[in-house]
Amino acid sequence: MNTATAEQTNENANHYAIQSKKLNLWYGAFQALFDIDLDIKSGIITSLIGPSGCGKSTFLRSINRINERLGYVRIEGGIHVHKQNIYADDVELIQVRKQIGMVFQRPNPLPATIKENILFGHKLHMKDKSYSSADYDDIVESSLRQVLLWDKVKDKLNHKAISLSLEEQQKLCIARLLPVKPNVLLMDEPCSALDPKGTAAVEELIWELRGEYSILMVTHNMAQARRASDECIFMLMGKVVEHQKTDDLFVVPKCKETADYIEGRYG
Amino acid sequence: MSVESMSVEAMPVENKLTESLFAESQLNVKNKKIQSLYRVLFLMMTLLLILPVLIILGTLIVKGGSMISIDFLFTDPINGMTEGGIFPALLGTVWLVSLALLISVPLGIAAAIYLSEYASENWFTRAINLAIINLAGVPSIVHALFGVGAFVMFFGFGTSIMAASLTLAIMTLPVVIVSTREALQAVPHAFREACWNMGATRWQTIRRVVLPNAVSGILTGVILEVSRTTGETAPIMFTGAAFFLPFLPQSVFDQTMALSLHLFVVSTQVPNVPESLPYAVALVLIGMVLLMNSVSIAFRMYLRGKKKW
Ligand SMILES: Nc1ncnc2c1ncn2[C@@H]1O[C@H](COP(=O)(O)OP(=O)(O)OP(=O)(O)O)[C@@H](O)[C@H]1O
Ligand SMILES: [Mg+2]
């Protein structure tokens, strides 16, 4: 390979959080993803839109390799996160899950207190050092501050997480990823279980996290993709149709399918 | 378009109904009658179910209650078991049940955790599940014969507490496995996913989230096992329980008396037994089961109160 181009790619790769190369994925005999080639920039919010069943969640779940829990999933091609192939043989799954946090459609706090939820991941991964309870308190406070939840829950850290409203639960689910300092946050329709007020609040929070984390967010809500993301990817039937700056994609889509979809003609 | 639709006028709907909209119809009346009929029917069936239990308990208390005293519980039987107490049998049952639990509970829980949390769905797991279900249906006398062959003779434990407890443990294992597995599967899958996605290993997930939320369900299985084990006669009769022993067991390799067998003996095998004695023994046996059950139920309720979702 030519040295000049190799350096060139390396240079560019620094800006990318997630790069997928010819990613194909099968559930048994059913192919769900076709040749996904994507370069997702770091530090910004990228939204992923497309009609139901087009493979958005599947793509997301192959970035933290949670798909493999299903025995019948087969994958070809690769995904690089910060230039490192997460499908390489020497990759430790636990580290992948630590570096790449995931938020789900339905908030899924653990059946424990708010504090325990925040510290759960931290206690799994940070065994090498010993922490005092003051350290723990700091971690809890800073995580909750980052998700704009601290003032609301600071007096009830020992309450059950389930007693929070859905919006607060979702924020908590984001907060509990932060203590282990992930690089990438994946969010699968993080607001679709919330009311408009909760949606606005969680969007605001996601916007706050922008810069520190690279965020890839699946959404069904076109307006949300438009106002809360820098770049936008449109998928259709397991393929990437278009990947552009959000403003451009919604104003001057390059492909007819994209135009049809964002105008609500199908999906 | 949206502005227009906001100012659309209401269209008068023709009211085809002559009578009131919400009055009771013939059909409503009929449905209500049927509904109360079924309610009464099911109530009767429930009453019918608890009736035998009440009758049994009542009879035992009336006929045997007067014999029960501290002395009765804590002295040896005398005069060819027609007088005295039941202490050796009581103690023997406690021995047998505790040892059986000690063996089957850890084994059963481990097996259930494997089946529910680790095993993938294939012919091997299906075969194991089928075996467990069938094992639960094997009559206790068959277990008894197996116990004689395996523990008394093959392993050379002789007729002893050890052999009898092992037989009881094998017999109740399927109950523990099935109920534990159900308790584990009642823990919502979302909790496991949340853990895995944060990078927890399977064991960390089980240890920190699944087990703590399944304890109360697991205890239900143990309660069932305690009740069944305490009352069983056939499996211990050939493997470790004796009709009458003039001394208490010194180790798990001795024989012992047991309440269930003692009840069988005094009610059918020994002449000149006072009429109230078998009733008193039965009452103690049932009382023991009820006592152990209520302790575990209380514990379960305590855990459930602490449940975090
Ligand atoms: N566990 C699975 N086993 C088999 N097929 C699956 C599985 N999960 C998803 N699929 C199939 O893969 C395709 C993509 O599913 P995926 O969940 O990724 O879609 P999606 O874009 O996230 O849809 P939605 O917007 O409804 O969440 C669908 O056709 C779906 O039926
Ligand atoms: Mg989805």
Coordinates of C-alpha atoms and ligand atoms in Angstrom, one line a residue:
Chain A
M1 CA 0.0 0.0 0.0
N2 CA 1.2 3.5 -0.8
T3 CA 2.5 5.2 2.4
A4 CA 1.0 8.6 1.6
T5 CA -2.5 7.3 1.4
A6 CA -2.1 5.1 4.4
E7 CA -1.1 8.2 6.4
Q8 CA -3.9 10.1 4.9
T9 CA -6.5 7.5 6.1
N10 CA -4.9 7.4 9.5
E11 CA -5.2 11.1 9.7
N12 CA -8.8 11.0 8.9
A13 CA -9.5 8.0 11.1
N14 CA -8.6 10.1 14.2
H15 CA -11.8 11.9 13.7
Y16 CA -13.9 8.9 13.5
A17 CA -15.5 7.1 16.4
I18 CA -17.1 4.3 14.6
Q19 CA -16.1 2.9 11.2
S20 CA -17.9 0.0 9.7
K21 CA -16.5 -1.7 6.7
K22 CA -18.6 -3.9 4.5
L23 CA -20.6 -5.1 7.4
N24 CA -23.0 -7.9 6.6
L25 CA -25.2 -9.6 9.3
W26 CA -27.4 -12.6 9.2
Y27 CA -30.0 -13.8 11.7
G28 CA -29.9 -17.5 10.7
A29 CA -30.6 -17.5 7.0
F30 CA -32.1 -14.0 7.0
Q31 CA -29.8 -11.2 6.0
A32 CA -30.5 -8.1 8.0
L33 CA -27.5 -5.9 7.1
F34 CA -26.0 -5.5 3.6
D35 CA -22.5 -4.0 3.1
I36 CA -22.8 -1.3 5.7
D37 CA -20.0 1.2 5.1
L38 CA -20.1 4.1 7.6
D39 CA -17.7 6.6 9.1
I40 CA -19.2 8.1 12.1
K41 CA -17.4 11.1 13.4
S42 CA -16.3 11.4 17.0
G43 CA -17.7 14.0 19.4
I44 CA -20.9 14.7 17.6
I45 CA -24.4 13.3 17.6
T46 CA -25.3 11.2 14.6
S47 CA -28.9 10.1 14.2
L48 CA -30.0 6.9 12.5
I49 CA -33.4 6.9 10.8
G50 CA -35.3 4.6 8.6
P51 CA -38.6 2.6 8.5
S52 CA -39.3 -0.1 11.1
G53 CA -37.4 -3.3 10.5
C54 CA -34.7 -1.7 8.3
G55 CA -31.9 -2.9 10.7
K56 CA -31.2 0.2 12.8
S57 CA -31.2 -1.7 16.1
T58 CA -29.3 -4.5 14.5
F59 CA -26.5 -2.2 13.4
L60 CA -26.4 -0.5 16.9
R61 CA -26.3 -3.9 18.6
S62 CA -23.4 -5.0 16.5
I63 CA -21.4 -2.1 17.6
N64 CA -21.3 -3.3 21.2
R65 CA -21.4 -6.9 20.1
I66 CA -24.5 -7.8 22.1
N67 CA -26.0 -9.5 19.1
E68 CA -23.6 -12.4 19.5
R69 CA -25.6 -13.5 22.5
L70 CA -28.0 -15.0 20.1
G71 CA -26.3 -18.1 18.9
Y72 CA -27.6 -17.9 15.3
V73 CA -26.1 -14.5 14.3
R74 CA -23.4 -14.4 11.7
I75 CA -21.3 -11.4 10.9
E76 CA -18.9 -10.6 8.0
G77 CA -16.9 -7.4 7.6
G78 CA -15.7 -5.3 10.5
I79 CA -16.4 -2.4 12.8
H80 CA -13.6 -0.2 14.1
V81 CA -14.1 1.9 17.1
H82 CA -11.4 4.6 17.4
K83 CA -9.3 2.7 14.9
Q84 CA -9.4 -0.6 16.7
N85 CA -11.2 -3.5 15.2
I86 CA -13.7 -4.7 17.8
Y87 CA -14.2 -8.0 16.0
A88 CA -10.5 -8.9 16.2
D89 CA -9.6 -12.1 18.0
D90 CA -7.8 -10.6 20.9
V91 CA -10.7 -8.3 21.8
E92 CA -12.2 -8.7 25.3
L93 CA -16.0 -8.4 25.1
I94 CA -16.2 -6.9 28.6
Q95 CA -14.0 -4.0 27.5
V96 CA -16.1 -3.4 24.4
R97 CA -19.2 -3.2 26.5
K98 CA -17.4 -0.9 28.9
Q99 CA -16.1 1.5 26.2
I100 CA -19.4 1.5 24.3
G101 CA -22.4 2.3 26.4
M102 CA -26.0 1.5 25.3
V103 CA -29.3 3.1 26.2
F104 CA -32.6 1.4 25.3
Q105 CA -36.0 2.4 24.3
R106 CA -37.6 1.5 27.6
P107 CA -35.6 2.7 30.5
N108 CA -34.3 -0.4 32.2
P109 CA -32.9 0.6 35.6
L110 CA -31.8 -2.3 37.8
P111 CA -34.0 -3.3 40.7
A112 CA -31.9 -1.4 43.1
T113 CA -31.5 2.1 44.5
I114 CA -30.5 5.1 42.5
K115 CA -27.0 5.1 43.9
E116 CA -26.5 1.4 43.3
N117 CA -27.6 1.8 39.7
I118 CA -25.0 4.5 39.2
L119 CA -22.2 2.5 40.8
F120 CA -23.1 -0.9 39.3
G121 CA -21.0 -0.6 36.2
H122 CA -18.2 1.2 38.1
K123 CA -18.0 -1.7 40.6
L124 CA -17.8 -4.2 37.8
H125 CA -14.9 -2.6 36.0
M126 CA -12.9 -0.7 38.5
K127 CA -11.8 -3.5 40.8
D128 CA -8.1 -2.7 40.7
K129 CA -8.2 0.4 42.9
S130 CA -10.0 0.7 46.2
Y131 CA -12.5 3.4 46.6
S132 CA -13.7 5.1 49.8
S133 CA -17.3 5.9 50.3
A134 CA -16.5 9.5 49.7
D135 CA -15.1 8.6 46.3
Y136 CA -18.3 6.8 45.5
D137 CA -20.4 9.8 46.6
D138 CA -18.3 11.9 44.2
I139 CA -18.9 9.5 41.3
V140 CA -22.6 9.4 42.0
E141 CA -22.8 13.2 42.2
S142 CA -20.8 13.9 39.1
S143 CA -22.7 11.3 37.0
L144 CA -26.0 12.6 38.1
R145 CA -24.9 16.2 37.5
Q146 CA -23.9 15.3 34.0
V147 CA -27.4 14.1 33.2
L148 CA -29.0 17.1 34.9
L149 CA -30.6 14.9 37.5
W150 CA -28.6 15.7 40.6
D151 CA -30.8 18.5 42.0
K152 CA -33.9 16.4 41.6
V153 CA -32.6 13.2 43.3
K154 CA -29.9 14.3 45.6
D155 CA -32.1 13.7 48.6
K156 CA -33.3 10.3 47.6
L157 CA -30.2 8.5 46.4
N158 CA -31.3 5.5 48.4
H159 CA -34.7 5.3 46.9
K160 CA -35.5 2.6 44.5
A161 CA -34.7 3.6 40.9
I162 CA -38.1 2.4 39.8
S163 CA -39.8 5.1 41.9
L164 CA -38.5 7.7 39.4
S165 CA -40.6 9.0 36.5
L166 CA -39.8 7.4 33.1
E167 CA -37.9 10.5 32.0
E168 CA -35.8 10.4 35.2
Q169 CA -35.3 6.7 34.8
Q170 CA -34.0 7.2 31.3
K171 CA -31.6 9.9 32.5
L172 CA -30.4 7.5 35.2
C173 CA -29.8 4.8 32.6
I174 CA -27.6 7.2 30.8
A175 CA -25.9 8.4 34.0
R176 CA -24.9 4.8 35.0
L177 CA -22.9 4.5 31.9
L178 CA -20.7 7.5 32.6
P179 CA -18.6 6.4 35.6
V180 CA -16.7 3.9 33.5
K181 CA -15.9 6.7 31.0
P182 CA -17.1 5.2 27.7
N183 CA -16.0 6.7 24.4
V184 CA -19.2 5.9 22.5
L185 CA -22.8 6.1 23.6
L186 CA -25.4 4.1 21.5
M187 CA -29.0 5.1 22.0
D188 CA -31.9 3.0 20.6
E189 CA -34.9 5.3 20.4
P190 CA -34.1 6.8 23.8
C191 CA -37.1 9.1 23.9
S192 CA -39.8 7.0 22.4
A193 CA -41.3 5.8 25.8
L194 CA -41.4 9.4 27.0
D195 CA -43.9 12.2 26.8
P196 CA -43.0 15.4 24.9
K197 CA -41.7 17.1 28.0
G198 CA -39.5 14.1 28.9
T199 CA -38.4 13.9 25.3
A200 CA -37.3 17.5 25.4
A201 CA -35.5 17.0 28.7
V202 CA -33.6 13.9 27.5
E203 CA -32.7 15.6 24.2
E204 CA -31.3 18.5 26.1
L205 CA -29.2 16.1 28.1
I206 CA -28.0 14.3 25.0
W207 CA -27.0 17.7 23.6
E208 CA -25.1 18.4 26.9
L209 CA -23.1 15.2 26.5
R210 CA -22.1 16.1 22.9
G211 CA -18.4 16.8 22.6
E212 CA -17.4 14.6 25.4
Y213 CA -18.9 11.4 23.9
S214 CA -19.6 10.3 20.4
I215 CA -23.3 9.6 20.2
L216 CA -25.2 7.4 17.8
M217 CA -28.9 7.7 18.3
V218 CA -31.7 5.7 16.5
T219 CA -34.9 7.6 16.3
H220 CA -38.3 7.3 14.7
N221 CA -39.0 10.9 15.2
M222 CA -37.9 12.9 12.2
A223 CA -38.2 16.2 14.0
Q224 CA -36.0 14.9 16.7
A225 CA -33.3 13.8 14.3
R226 CA -33.5 17.2 12.7
R227 CA -33.1 19.3 15.8
A228 CA -30.9 17.0 17.9
S229 CA -28.2 15.7 15.6
D230 CA -25.3 16.9 13.6
E231 CA -25.3 14.2 11.0
C232 CA -27.9 11.8 9.9
I233 CA -27.9 8.4 8.4
F234 CA -30.9 7.0 6.5
M235 CA -31.2 3.3 6.2
L236 CA -33.6 1.2 4.2
M237 CA -34.0 -2.6 4.0
G238 CA -30.7 -3.3 5.7
K239 CA -28.7 -0.8 3.5
V240 CA -27.4 2.7 4.1
V241 CA -29.0 5.0 1.6
E242 CA -27.6 8.3 2.7
H243 CA -25.3 9.8 5.3
Q244 CA -25.1 13.5 5.4
K245 CA -25.1 16.6 7.6
T246 CA -28.5 16.6 9.1
D247 CA -29.3 20.0 7.8
D248 CA -28.5 18.9 4.2
L249 CA -30.2 15.6 4.5
F250 CA -33.5 17.1 5.5
V251 CA -33.3 20.1 3.1
V252 CA -31.7 18.7 0.0
P253 CA -31.7 14.9 0.3
K254 CA -29.5 13.3 -2.4
C255 CA -31.7 10.2 -2.9
K256 CA -35.3 9.9 -3.9
E257 CA -35.9 7.2 -1.1
T258 CA -34.7 9.6 1.5
A259 CA -36.9 12.4 0.2
D260 CA -39.9 10.0 0.2
Y261 CA -39.2 8.9 3.7
I262 CA -38.7 12.2 5.3
E263 CA -41.9 13.5 3.7
G264 CA -43.7 10.6 5.3
R265 CA -44.5 8.8 2.1
Y266 CA -43.6 5.4 3.7
G267 CA -42.2 3.9 6.8
Chain B
M1 CA -54.7 22.4 6.4
S2 CA -54.4 22.1 10.1
V3 CA -55.8 25.6 10.6
E4 CA -58.8 24.7 8.5
S5 CA -59.5 21.5 10.3
M6 CA -59.6 23.3 13.7
S7 CA -62.5 25.4 12.6
V8 CA -64.6 22.6 11.2
E9 CA -68.2 22.7 12.3
A10 CA -69.7 19.8 14.2
M11 CA -72.0 17.7 12.1
P12 CA -75.3 16.7 13.7
V13 CA -75.5 12.9 14.0
E14 CA -79.0 11.4 13.5
N15 CA -80.1 9.7 16.7
K16 CA -81.6 6.4 15.7
L17 CA -82.2 5.3 19.3
T18 CA -85.6 5.8 20.7
E19 CA -84.7 4.9 24.3
S20 CA -82.0 6.1 26.6
L21 CA -78.5 5.3 25.5
F22 CA -77.3 3.8 28.8
A23 CA -80.2 1.9 30.1
E24 CA -79.9 -1.8 31.1
S25 CA -80.7 -4.2 28.2
Q26 CA -82.1 -7.7 28.4
L27 CA -78.6 -9.0 27.4
N28 CA -77.0 -7.2 30.3
V29 CA -79.4 -8.8 32.7
K30 CA -78.7 -12.2 31.4
N31 CA -74.9 -11.8 31.4
K32 CA -75.0 -10.5 35.0
K33 CA -77.0 -13.6 36.1
I34 CA -74.5 -15.9 34.4
Q35 CA -71.6 -14.1 35.9
S36 CA -72.9 -14.4 39.5
L37 CA -73.7 -18.1 38.9
Y38 CA -70.1 -18.8 38.0
R39 CA -68.8 -16.8 40.9
V40 CA -70.9 -18.9 43.3
L41 CA -69.8 -22.1 41.6
F42 CA -66.1 -21.4 41.9
L43 CA -66.5 -20.3 45.5
M44 CA -68.2 -23.6 46.3
M45 CA -65.4 -25.5 44.7
T46 CA -62.9 -23.6 46.7
L47 CA -64.8 -24.4 49.9
L48 CA -65.0 -28.0 48.9
L49 CA -61.2 -28.0 48.7
I50 CA -60.5 -26.7 52.1
L51 CA -63.2 -28.7 53.8
P52 CA -61.2 -32.0 54.0
V53 CA -58.2 -30.1 55.4
L54 CA -60.4 -28.6 58.1
I55 CA -62.0 -32.0 58.9
I56 CA -58.7 -33.7 59.1
L57 CA -57.2 -31.1 61.4
G58 CA -60.3 -31.0 63.5
T59 CA -60.4 -34.7 64.0
L60 CA -56.7 -34.8 64.9
I61 CA -57.1 -32.1 67.5
V62 CA -60.2 -33.5 69.0
K63 CA -58.9 -37.1 69.2
G64 CA -55.2 -36.6 69.8
G65 CA -54.8 -33.0 71.1
S66 CA -55.2 -34.0 74.8
M67 CA -52.2 -36.3 74.6
I68 CA -49.8 -33.6 73.5
S69 CA -47.5 -32.3 76.2
I70 CA -43.9 -31.4 76.6
D71 CA -43.4 -34.8 78.1
F72 CA -44.9 -36.5 75.1
L73 CA -42.6 -34.6 72.7
F74 CA -39.4 -35.2 74.8
T75 CA -39.5 -38.7 76.2
D76 CA -38.9 -42.1 74.8
P77 CA -41.7 -44.5 73.9
I78 CA -42.2 -47.3 76.5
N79 CA -44.1 -50.5 77.0
G80 CA -43.8 -51.7 73.4
M81 CA -44.6 -48.2 72.1
T82 CA -48.0 -48.1 73.7
E83 CA -47.0 -45.4 76.2
G84 CA -44.5 -42.7 76.7
G85 CA -43.4 -40.0 74.2
I86 CA -42.1 -39.8 70.7
F87 CA -38.7 -38.0 71.1
P88 CA -36.5 -40.4 69.0
A89 CA -38.9 -40.2 66.1
L90 CA -39.2 -36.5 66.3
L91 CA -35.4 -36.1 66.4
G92 CA -35.0 -38.6 63.6
T93 CA -37.3 -36.7 61.3
V94 CA -35.4 -33.5 62.0
W95 CA -32.2 -35.3 61.1
L96 CA -33.5 -36.8 58.0
V97 CA -35.2 -33.7 56.7
S98 CA -32.3 -31.4 57.4
L99 CA -29.7 -33.7 55.9
A100 CA -31.9 -34.2 52.8
L101 CA -32.3 -30.4 52.4
L102 CA -28.6 -29.9 52.9
I103 CA -28.0 -32.1 49.9
S104 CA -30.8 -31.3 47.6
V105 CA -31.1 -27.5 47.9
P106 CA -27.6 -26.6 46.8
L107 CA -27.6 -29.3 44.1
G108 CA -31.0 -28.3 42.8
I109 CA -30.3 -24.6 42.8
A110 CA -27.1 -25.1 41.0
A111 CA -28.8 -27.3 38.4
A112 CA -31.6 -24.8 37.9
I113 CA -29.1 -21.9 37.5
Y114 CA -27.3 -23.9 34.8
L115 CA -30.5 -24.8 33.0
S116 CA -32.0 -21.3 33.1
E117 CA -29.0 -19.1 32.8
Y118 CA -26.2 -21.0 31.0
A119 CA -27.6 -23.8 28.9
S120 CA -28.5 -23.1 25.3
E121 CA -31.6 -24.5 23.8
N122 CA -30.6 -27.8 22.2
W123 CA -31.5 -31.5 22.3
F124 CA -29.3 -32.0 25.4
T125 CA -31.1 -29.4 27.5
R126 CA -34.4 -30.6 26.3
A127 CA -33.5 -34.2 27.3
I128 CA -32.5 -33.0 30.7
N129 CA -35.7 -31.1 31.2
L130 CA -37.7 -34.1 30.1
A131 CA -35.8 -36.3 32.6
I132 CA -36.5 -33.9 35.4
I133 CA -40.2 -33.7 34.7
N134 CA -40.4 -37.5 34.6
L135 CA -38.3 -37.9 37.7
A136 CA -40.9 -35.7 39.5
G137 CA -43.5 -38.2 38.6
V138 CA -41.7 -41.4 39.8
P139 CA -43.6 -42.9 42.8
S140 CA -41.8 -42.7 46.1
I141 CA -41.7 -46.5 46.5
V142 CA -39.5 -46.7 43.3
H143 CA -37.2 -44.1 44.8
A144 CA -37.1 -46.3 47.9
L145 CA -36.0 -49.3 46.0
F146 CA -33.4 -47.2 44.1
G147 CA -32.1 -45.9 47.5
V148 CA -31.7 -49.5 48.7
G149 CA -29.8 -50.5 45.6
A150 CA -27.6 -47.4 45.3
F151 CA -27.0 -46.0 48.8
V152 CA -27.6 -48.9 51.2
M153 CA -25.9 -51.6 49.1
F154 CA -23.7 -50.1 46.3
F155 CA -22.2 -47.2 48.3
G156 CA -22.3 -49.3 51.4
F157 CA -23.9 -46.8 53.7
G158 CA -26.1 -49.6 55.1
T159 CA -29.6 -48.8 56.4
S160 CA -28.7 -45.4 57.8
I161 CA -29.7 -41.8 58.1
M162 CA -27.2 -41.1 55.3
A163 CA -28.8 -43.5 52.9
A164 CA -32.4 -42.4 53.8
S165 CA -31.6 -38.7 53.5
L166 CA -29.9 -39.2 50.1
T167 CA -33.0 -41.1 48.9
L168 CA -35.2 -38.3 50.1
A169 CA -32.9 -35.7 48.5
I170 CA -33.0 -37.5 45.1
M171 CA -36.7 -37.7 45.3
T172 CA -37.3 -34.0 46.0
L173 CA -34.5 -32.7 43.7
P174 CA -36.9 -32.3 40.7
V175 CA -39.2 -30.1 42.7
V176 CA -36.4 -27.8 43.8
I177 CA -35.0 -27.7 40.2
V178 CA -38.3 -26.9 38.6
S179 CA -39.4 -24.3 41.1
T180 CA -36.0 -22.6 41.2
R181 CA -35.9 -22.5 37.4
E182 CA -39.3 -20.9 37.4
A183 CA -38.3 -18.3 40.0
L184 CA -35.2 -17.4 37.9
Q185 CA -37.2 -17.1 34.8
A186 CA -39.7 -14.8 36.5
V187 CA -36.9 -12.2 36.8
P188 CA -37.5 -9.8 33.9
H189 CA -35.1 -10.3 31.0
A190 CA -34.5 -6.6 30.8
F191 CA -32.5 -6.7 34.0
R192 CA -30.1 -9.3 32.5
E193 CA -29.7 -7.3 29.3
A194 CA -29.0 -4.1 31.3
C195 CA -26.2 -6.0 33.1
W196 CA -24.7 -7.5 30.0
N197 CA -24.7 -4.2 28.2
M198 CA -22.7 -2.7 31.0
G199 CA -20.2 -5.5 30.6
A200 CA -21.2 -7.8 33.5
T201 CA -20.3 -11.4 33.0
R202 CA -23.0 -14.0 33.2
W203 CA -22.0 -14.9 36.8
Q204 CA -21.9 -11.3 37.9
T205 CA -25.4 -10.9 36.4
I206 CA -26.7 -13.9 38.3
R207 CA -25.0 -13.1 41.5
R208 CA -25.9 -9.4 41.7
V209 CA -29.3 -9.2 40.0
V210 CA -30.9 -12.5 39.2
L211 CA -30.5 -14.4 42.4
P212 CA -31.4 -11.6 44.8
N213 CA -34.6 -11.1 42.9
A214 CA -35.5 -14.8 42.8
V215 CA -34.9 -15.8 46.4
S216 CA -38.5 -15.6 47.4
G217 CA -39.5 -17.8 44.6
I218 CA -36.8 -20.3 45.2
L219 CA -37.9 -20.5 48.8
T220 CA -41.3 -21.6 47.6
G221 CA -39.8 -24.7 46.2
V222 CA -37.9 -25.4 49.4
I223 CA -41.1 -25.1 51.4
L224 CA -42.7 -27.6 49.1
E225 CA -39.8 -29.9 49.5
V226 CA -39.8 -29.6 53.3
S227 CA -43.5 -30.6 53.5
R228 CA -43.1 -33.5 51.2
T229 CA -39.9 -34.8 52.8
T230 CA -41.3 -34.6 56.3
G231 CA -44.3 -36.8 55.5
E232 CA -42.6 -39.4 53.3
T233 CA -42.6 -42.9 54.6
A234 CA -41.8 -45.4 51.8
P235 CA -38.4 -44.0 50.8
I236 CA -37.0 -44.1 54.4
M237 CA -38.6 -47.3 55.5
F238 CA -36.1 -49.5 53.7
T239 CA -33.1 -47.2 53.7
G240 CA -32.7 -45.9 57.2
A241 CA -35.8 -45.7 59.4
A242 CA -36.4 -48.3 62.1
F243 CA -39.6 -49.5 63.8
F244 CA -38.1 -49.1 67.2
L245 CA -34.7 -48.2 68.5
P246 CA -33.7 -48.3 72.2
F247 CA -31.1 -45.6 71.6
L248 CA -30.7 -42.3 69.7
P249 CA -28.5 -42.3 66.6
Q250 CA -24.9 -41.4 67.2
S251 CA -23.9 -40.5 63.7
V252 CA -25.4 -40.3 60.2
F253 CA -24.5 -43.9 59.6
D254 CA -26.8 -45.1 62.3
Q255 CA -30.5 -46.0 61.8
T256 CA -33.1 -43.7 63.3
M257 CA -36.8 -43.7 64.1
A258 CA -38.9 -41.2 62.2
L259 CA -42.3 -39.7 62.8
S260 CA -44.0 -40.8 59.6
L261 CA -42.9 -44.4 60.1
H262 CA -43.8 -44.2 63.8
L263 CA -47.3 -43.2 62.8
F264 CA -47.6 -46.1 60.5
V265 CA -46.3 -48.5 63.2
V266 CA -48.4 -47.4 66.1
S267 CA -51.6 -47.3 64.0
T268 CA -51.2 -50.6 62.2
Q269 CA -48.4 -52.8 63.6
V270 CA -48.5 -52.6 67.4
P271 CA -51.3 -54.2 69.5
N272 CA -53.0 -52.5 72.4
V273 CA -52.2 -48.9 71.5
P274 CA -54.5 -46.3 73.1
E275 CA -56.8 -44.9 70.5
S276 CA -55.5 -41.3 70.9
L277 CA -51.8 -42.1 70.4
P278 CA -51.8 -42.3 66.5
Y279 CA -53.9 -39.1 66.4
A280 CA -51.4 -37.4 68.6
V281 CA -48.4 -38.5 66.5
A282 CA -50.2 -37.4 63.3
L283 CA -50.9 -34.0 64.9
V284 CA -47.2 -33.6 65.8
L285 CA -46.3 -34.5 62.2
I286 CA -48.7 -32.0 60.7
G287 CA -47.7 -29.4 63.2
M288 CA -44.1 -29.8 62.3
V289 CA -44.8 -29.3 58.6
L290 CA -47.1 -26.3 59.3
L291 CA -44.4 -24.8 61.6
M292 CA -41.7 -25.1 59.0
N293 CA -43.9 -23.8 56.3
S294 CA -44.9 -20.8 58.3
V295 CA -41.4 -19.9 59.1
S296 CA -40.4 -20.1 55.4
I297 CA -43.5 -18.2 54.4
A298 CA -42.8 -15.4 56.9
F299 CA -39.2 -15.3 55.6
R300 CA -40.5 -15.1 52.1
M301 CA -42.8 -12.3 52.9
Y302 CA -40.0 -10.4 54.5
L303 CA -37.9 -10.8 51.4
R304 CA -40.7 -9.8 49.2
G305 CA -41.1 -6.6 51.2
K306 CA -37.5 -5.9 50.4
K307 CA -37.9 -6.6 46.7
K308 CA -36.7 -3.7 44.7
W309 CA -39.1 -3.5 41.8
Ligands
LIG1 N1 -33.3 -11.6 17.2 C1 -33.7 -11.6 15.9 N2 -33.8 -12.8 15.2 C2 -34.2 -12.8 13.9 N3 -34.5 -11.7 13.2 C3 -34.4 -10.5 13.8 C4 -34.0 -10.4 15.1 N4 -33.9 -9.1 15.5 C5 -34.3 -8.4 14.4 N5 -34.6 -9.3 13.3 C6 -35.0 -8.9 12.0 O1 -34.0 -8.1 11.5 C7 -34.6 -7.0 10.8 C8 -34.0 -5.7 11.3 O2 -34.5 -5.6 12.7 P1 -34.2 -4.4 13.6 O3 -34.7 -4.6 14.9 O4 -32.7 -4.1 13.5 O5 -35.0 -3.2 12.9 P2 -35.2 -1.7 13.4 O6 -34.7 -0.9 12.2 O7 -34.5 -1.5 14.7 O8 -36.7 -1.6 13.5 P3 -37.6 -0.8 14.6 O9 -37.6 0.6 14.1 O10 -38.9 -1.4 14.5 O11 -36.9 -0.9 15.9 C9 -36.1 -7.1 10.9 O12 -36.6 -7.7 9.7 C10 -36.3 -8.1 12.0 O13 -37.4 -8.9 11.8
MG2 MG -35.2 -1.0 16.7

